[in-house]
Amino acid sequence: IFIAEEMIQSHAKISLQQHCLYYLLRNAIAGKTQWKSGEEAHNFAADCSLLFSLAAQSSAAEYEQAELIFKTCVNNKLLATTTFVATEAINLQQTSAMFMHLAKMRPVLKEAVLSTTLAMILRDKKITPAEKMLIKTLCTSFDCPLPLEMT
Protein backbone atom coordinates (compact mmCIF):
# COMPACT_ATOMS: atom_id res chain seq x y z
CA ILE A 1 0.00 0.00 0.00
CA PHE A 2 2.91 2.35 0.69
CA ILE A 3 4.24 1.67 -2.81
CA ALA A 4 0.83 2.59 -4.27
CA GLU A 5 0.76 5.80 -2.22
CA GLU A 6 4.26 6.73 -3.41
CA MET A 7 3.35 6.06 -7.04
CA ILE A 8 0.19 8.15 -6.78
CA GLN A 9 1.87 11.02 -4.96
CA SER A 10 4.73 11.11 -7.47
CA HIS A 11 2.27 12.35 -10.11
CA ALA A 12 0.95 15.90 -9.88
CA LYS A 13 -2.50 14.76 -11.00
CA ILE A 14 -4.01 11.30 -10.56
CA SER A 15 -6.85 9.66 -12.42
CA LEU A 16 -10.20 8.48 -11.15
CA GLN A 17 -9.05 4.90 -11.71
CA GLN A 18 -5.99 5.48 -9.52
CA HIS A 19 -8.21 6.87 -6.75
CA CYS A 20 -10.47 3.81 -6.94
CA LEU A 21 -7.62 1.30 -7.15
CA TYR A 22 -5.97 2.85 -4.12
CA TYR A 23 -9.17 2.54 -2.08
CA LEU A 24 -9.75 -1.07 -3.17
CA LEU A 25 -6.14 -2.04 -2.47
CA ARG A 26 -6.14 -0.39 0.93
CA ASN A 27 -9.39 -2.14 1.89
CA ALA A 28 -8.16 -5.52 0.63
CA ILE A 29 -4.99 -5.25 2.72
CA ALA A 30 -6.34 -3.53 5.83
CA GLY A 31 -9.90 -4.86 5.77
CA LYS A 32 -13.03 -2.81 6.18
CA THR A 33 -12.60 0.20 8.43
CA GLN A 34 -13.99 -0.33 11.89
CA TRP A 35 -15.97 2.62 13.20
CA LYS A 36 -16.09 3.48 16.88
CA SER A 37 -19.43 2.69 18.47
CA GLY A 38 -19.81 6.22 19.86
CA GLU A 39 -19.08 7.96 16.58
CA GLU A 40 -21.56 10.70 15.72
CA ALA A 41 -23.74 10.52 12.64
CA HIS A 42 -21.93 11.79 9.58
CA ASN A 43 -23.33 14.37 7.18
CA PHE A 44 -23.06 12.65 3.81
CA ALA A 45 -23.74 15.72 1.65
CA ALA A 46 -20.05 16.51 1.05
CA ASP A 47 -19.30 12.86 0.24
CA CYS A 48 -22.22 12.63 -2.18
CA SER A 49 -21.11 15.90 -3.78
CA LEU A 50 -17.65 14.43 -4.42
CA LEU A 51 -18.99 11.14 -5.77
CA PHE A 52 -21.58 12.71 -8.07
CA SER A 53 -19.07 15.29 -9.30
CA LEU A 54 -16.59 12.52 -10.15
CA ALA A 55 -19.31 10.57 -11.96
CA ALA A 56 -20.59 13.60 -13.89
CA GLN A 57 -17.13 14.73 -14.92
CA SER A 58 -16.06 11.23 -15.97
CA SER A 59 -18.91 11.09 -18.48
CA ALA A 60 -18.65 14.66 -19.80
CA ALA A 61 -16.17 16.24 -22.18
CA GLU A 62 -16.46 19.74 -20.74
CA TYR A 63 -16.94 21.28 -17.30
CA GLU A 64 -20.27 22.95 -18.17
CA GLN A 65 -21.66 19.68 -19.52
CA ALA A 66 -20.57 17.87 -16.34
CA GLU A 67 -22.30 20.47 -14.19
CA LEU A 68 -25.50 20.09 -16.24
CA ILE A 69 -25.38 16.28 -15.88
CA PHE A 70 -24.91 16.75 -12.13
CA LYS A 71 -27.88 19.11 -11.79
CA THR A 72 -30.11 16.92 -13.99
CA CYS A 73 -29.40 13.67 -12.19
CA VAL A 74 -29.31 14.86 -8.58
CA ASN A 75 -33.04 15.35 -8.18
CA ASN A 76 -33.70 12.97 -5.28
CA LYS A 77 -34.93 14.67 -2.07
CA LEU A 78 -32.54 12.55 -0.02
CA LEU A 79 -29.62 13.97 -1.98
CA ALA A 80 -30.79 17.56 -2.43
CA THR A 81 -27.99 19.14 -0.37
CA THR A 82 -25.20 18.12 -2.74
CA THR A 83 -23.15 20.67 -4.68
CA PHE A 84 -20.96 20.31 -7.75
CA VAL A 85 -17.18 20.13 -7.16
CA ALA A 86 -14.51 20.44 -9.89
CA THR A 87 -12.33 17.32 -10.01
CA GLU A 88 -9.18 19.45 -9.82
CA ALA A 89 -10.20 20.26 -6.24
CA ILE A 90 -10.51 16.57 -5.24
CA ASN A 91 -7.52 14.73 -3.78
CA LEU A 92 -6.76 11.14 -2.79
CA GLN A 93 -7.48 11.65 0.91
CA GLN A 94 -10.91 13.12 0.14
CA THR A 95 -11.77 10.28 -2.23
CA SER A 96 -10.70 7.61 0.27
CA ALA A 97 -12.62 9.29 3.09
CA MET A 98 -15.64 9.62 0.80
CA PHE A 99 -15.82 5.87 0.14
CA MET A 100 -15.36 5.09 3.86
CA HIS A 101 -18.09 7.53 4.88
CA LEU A 102 -20.53 6.36 2.20
CA ALA A 103 -20.09 2.78 3.41
CA LYS A 104 -21.80 3.84 6.66
CA MET A 105 -25.00 5.02 4.97
CA ARG A 106 -28.35 3.40 5.57
CA PRO A 107 -29.46 1.01 2.81
CA VAL A 108 -32.15 3.37 1.46
CA LEU A 109 -29.54 6.11 0.98
CA LYS A 110 -27.07 3.66 -0.56
CA GLU A 111 -29.70 2.70 -3.11
CA ALA A 112 -30.38 6.36 -3.95
CA VAL A 113 -26.66 7.15 -4.23
CA LEU A 114 -25.94 4.13 -6.43
CA SER A 115 -28.90 4.78 -8.74
CA THR A 116 -27.97 8.48 -9.10
CA THR A 117 -24.35 7.60 -9.86
CA LEU A 118 -25.49 5.02 -12.42
CA ALA A 119 -27.83 7.54 -14.04
CA MET A 120 -24.93 9.94 -14.53
CA ILE A 121 -22.65 7.26 -15.96
CA LEU A 122 -25.25 5.65 -18.25
CA ARG A 123 -26.60 8.97 -19.51
CA ASP A 124 -24.44 8.84 -22.66
CA LYS A 125 -24.97 5.06 -23.06
CA LYS A 126 -21.18 4.48 -22.92
CA ILE A 127 -19.22 3.15 -19.97
CA THR A 128 -15.55 4.08 -19.79
CA PRO A 129 -13.04 2.03 -17.78
CA ALA A 130 -12.86 4.86 -15.21
CA GLU A 131 -16.66 4.87 -14.82
CA LYS A 132 -16.75 1.09 -14.43
CA MET A 133 -14.02 1.31 -11.79
CA LEU A 134 -15.98 4.01 -9.94
CA ILE A 135 -19.11 1.82 -9.81
CA LYS A 136 -17.10 -1.27 -8.80
CA THR A 137 -15.45 0.68 -6.00
CA LEU A 138 -18.78 2.11 -4.84
CA CYS A 139 -20.38 -1.36 -4.84
CA THR A 140 -17.41 -2.77 -2.92
CA SER A 141 -17.76 0.06 -0.41
CA PHE A 142 -21.51 -0.62 -0.11
CA ASP A 143 -20.89 -4.37 0.06
CA CYS A 144 -23.41 -4.97 -2.73
CA PRO A 145 -23.28 -6.69 -6.13
CA LEU A 146 -22.60 -4.81 -9.35
CA PRO A 147 -25.75 -3.56 -11.06
CA LEU A 148 -26.79 -5.56 -14.12
CA GLU A 149 -26.09 -2.55 -16.36
CA MET A 150 -22.39 -2.85 -15.47
CA THR A 151 -21.89 -6.56 -16.13
CSV table of C-alpha atoms in Angstrom, one decimal:
chain,number,residue,atom,x,y,z
A,1,ILE,CA,0.0,0.0,0.0
A,2,PHE,CA,2.9,2.3,0.7
A,3,ILE,CA,4.2,1.7,-2.8
A,4,ALA,CA,0.8,2.6,-4.3
A,5,GLU,CA,0.8,5.8,-2.2
A,6,GLU,CA,4.3,6.7,-3.4
A,7,MET,CA,3.3,6.1,-7.0
A,8,ILE,CA,0.2,8.1,-6.8
A,9,GLN,CA,1.9,11.0,-5.0
A,10,SER,CA,4.7,11.1,-7.5
A,11,HIS,CA,2.3,12.4,-10.1
A,12,ALA,CA,0.9,15.9,-9.9
A,13,LYS,CA,-2.5,14.8,-11.0
A,14,ILE,CA,-4.0,11.3,-10.6
A,15,SER,CA,-6.8,9.7,-12.4
A,16,LEU,CA,-10.2,8.5,-11.1
A,17,GLN,CA,-9.1,4.9,-11.7
A,18,GLN,CA,-6.0,5.5,-9.5
A,19,HIS,CA,-8.2,6.9,-6.7
A,20,CYS,CA,-10.5,3.8,-6.9
A,21,LEU,CA,-7.6,1.3,-7.2
A,22,TYR,CA,-6.0,2.9,-4.1
A,23,TYR,CA,-9.2,2.5,-2.1
A,24,LEU,CA,-9.7,-1.1,-3.2
A,25,LEU,CA,-6.1,-2.0,-2.5
A,26,ARG,CA,-6.1,-0.4,0.9
A,27,ASN,CA,-9.4,-2.1,1.9
A,28,ALA,CA,-8.2,-5.5,0.6
A,29,ILE,CA,-5.0,-5.3,2.7
A,30,ALA,CA,-6.3,-3.5,5.8
A,31,GLY,CA,-9.9,-4.9,5.8
A,32,LYS,CA,-13.0,-2.8,6.2
A,33,THR,CA,-12.6,0.2,8.4
A,34,GLN,CA,-14.0,-0.3,11.9
A,35,TRP,CA,-16.0,2.6,13.2
A,36,LYS,CA,-16.1,3.5,16.9
A,37,SER,CA,-19.4,2.7,18.5
A,38,GLY,CA,-19.8,6.2,19.9
A,39,GLU,CA,-19.1,8.0,16.6
A,40,GLU,CA,-21.6,10.7,15.7
A,41,ALA,CA,-23.7,10.5,12.6
A,42,HIS,CA,-21.9,11.8,9.6
A,43,ASN,CA,-23.3,14.4,7.2
A,44,PHE,CA,-23.1,12.6,3.8
A,45,ALA,CA,-23.7,15.7,1.6
A,46,ALA,CA,-20.1,16.5,1.1
A,47,ASP,CA,-19.3,12.9,0.2
A,48,CYS,CA,-22.2,12.6,-2.2
A,49,SER,CA,-21.1,15.9,-3.8
A,50,LEU,CA,-17.7,14.4,-4.4
A,51,LEU,CA,-19.0,11.1,-5.8
A,52,PHE,CA,-21.6,12.7,-8.1
A,53,SER,CA,-19.1,15.3,-9.3
A,54,LEU,CA,-16.6,12.5,-10.2
A,55,ALA,CA,-19.3,10.6,-12.0
A,56,ALA,CA,-20.6,13.6,-13.9
A,57,GLN,CA,-17.1,14.7,-14.9
A,58,SER,CA,-16.1,11.2,-16.0
A,59,SER,CA,-18.9,11.1,-18.5
A,60,ALA,CA,-18.7,14.7,-19.8
A,61,ALA,CA,-16.2,16.2,-22.2
A,62,GLU,CA,-16.5,19.7,-20.7
A,63,TYR,CA,-16.9,21.3,-17.3
A,64,GLU,CA,-20.3,22.9,-18.2
A,65,GLN,CA,-21.7,19.7,-19.5
A,66,ALA,CA,-20.6,17.9,-16.3
A,67,GLU,CA,-22.3,20.5,-14.2
A,68,LEU,CA,-25.5,20.1,-16.2
A,69,ILE,CA,-25.4,16.3,-15.9
A,70,PHE,CA,-24.9,16.8,-12.1
A,71,LYS,CA,-27.9,19.1,-11.8
A,72,THR,CA,-30.1,16.9,-14.0
A,73,CYS,CA,-29.4,13.7,-12.2
A,74,VAL,CA,-29.3,14.9,-8.6
A,75,ASN,CA,-33.0,15.4,-8.2
A,76,ASN,CA,-33.7,13.0,-5.3
A,77,LYS,CA,-34.9,14.7,-2.1
A,78,LEU,CA,-32.5,12.6,0.0
A,79,LEU,CA,-29.6,14.0,-2.0
A,80,ALA,CA,-30.8,17.6,-2.4
A,81,THR,CA,-28.0,19.1,-0.4
A,82,THR,CA,-25.2,18.1,-2.7
A,83,THR,CA,-23.2,20.7,-4.7
A,84,PHE,CA,-21.0,20.3,-7.8
A,85,VAL,CA,-17.2,20.1,-7.2
A,86,ALA,CA,-14.5,20.4,-9.9
A,87,THR,CA,-12.3,17.3,-10.0
A,88,GLU,CA,-9.2,19.5,-9.8
A,89,ALA,CA,-10.2,20.3,-6.2
A,90,ILE,CA,-10.5,16.6,-5.2
A,91,ASN,CA,-7.5,14.7,-3.8
A,92,LEU,CA,-6.8,11.1,-2.8
A,93,GLN,CA,-7.5,11.6,0.9
A,94,GLN,CA,-10.9,13.1,0.1
A,95,THR,CA,-11.8,10.3,-2.2
A,96,SER,CA,-10.7,7.6,0.3
A,97,ALA,CA,-12.6,9.3,3.1
A,98,MET,CA,-15.6,9.6,0.8
A,99,PHE,CA,-15.8,5.9,0.1
A,100,MET,CA,-15.4,5.1,3.9
A,101,HIS,CA,-18.1,7.5,4.9
A,102,LEU,CA,-20.5,6.4,2.2
A,103,ALA,CA,-20.1,2.8,3.4
A,104,LYS,CA,-21.8,3.8,6.7
A,105,MET,CA,-25.0,5.0,5.0
A,106,ARG,CA,-28.4,3.4,5.6
A,107,PRO,CA,-29.5,1.0,2.8
A,108,VAL,CA,-32.1,3.4,1.5
A,109,LEU,CA,-29.5,6.1,1.0
A,110,LYS,CA,-27.1,3.7,-0.6
A,111,GLU,CA,-29.7,2.7,-3.1
A,112,ALA,CA,-30.4,6.4,-3.9
A,113,VAL,CA,-26.7,7.2,-4.2
A,114,LEU,CA,-25.9,4.1,-6.4
A,115,SER,CA,-28.9,4.8,-8.7
A,116,THR,CA,-28.0,8.5,-9.1
A,117,THR,CA,-24.3,7.6,-9.9
A,118,LEU,CA,-25.5,5.0,-12.4
A,119,ALA,CA,-27.8,7.5,-14.0
A,120,MET,CA,-24.9,9.9,-14.5
A,121,ILE,CA,-22.7,7.3,-16.0
A,122,LEU,CA,-25.3,5.6,-18.2
A,123,ARG,CA,-26.6,9.0,-19.5
A,124,ASP,CA,-24.4,8.8,-22.7
A,125,LYS,CA,-25.0,5.1,-23.1
A,126,LYS,CA,-21.2,4.5,-22.9
A,127,ILE,CA,-19.2,3.2,-20.0
A,128,THR,CA,-15.5,4.1,-19.8
A,129,PRO,CA,-13.0,2.0,-17.8
A,130,ALA,CA,-12.9,4.9,-15.2
A,131,GLU,CA,-16.7,4.9,-14.8
A,132,LYS,CA,-16.7,1.1,-14.4
A,133,MET,CA,-14.0,1.3,-11.8
A,134,LEU,CA,-16.0,4.0,-9.9
A,135,ILE,CA,-19.1,1.8,-9.8
A,136,LYS,CA,-17.1,-1.3,-8.8
A,137,THR,CA,-15.5,0.7,-6.0
A,138,LEU,CA,-18.8,2.1,-4.8
A,139,CYS,CA,-20.4,-1.4,-4.8
A,140,THR,CA,-17.4,-2.8,-2.9
A,141,SER,CA,-17.8,0.1,-0.4
A,142,PHE,CA,-21.5,-0.6,-0.1
A,143,ASP,CA,-20.9,-4.4,0.1
A,144,CYS,CA,-23.4,-5.0,-2.7
A,145,PRO,CA,-23.3,-6.7,-6.1
A,146,LEU,CA,-22.6,-4.8,-9.3
A,147,PRO,CA,-25.8,-3.6,-11.1
A,148,LEU,CA,-26.8,-5.6,-14.1
A,149,GLU,CA,-26.1,-2.6,-16.4
A,150,MET,CA,-22.4,-2.9,-15.5
A,151,THR,CA,-21.9,-6.6,-16.1
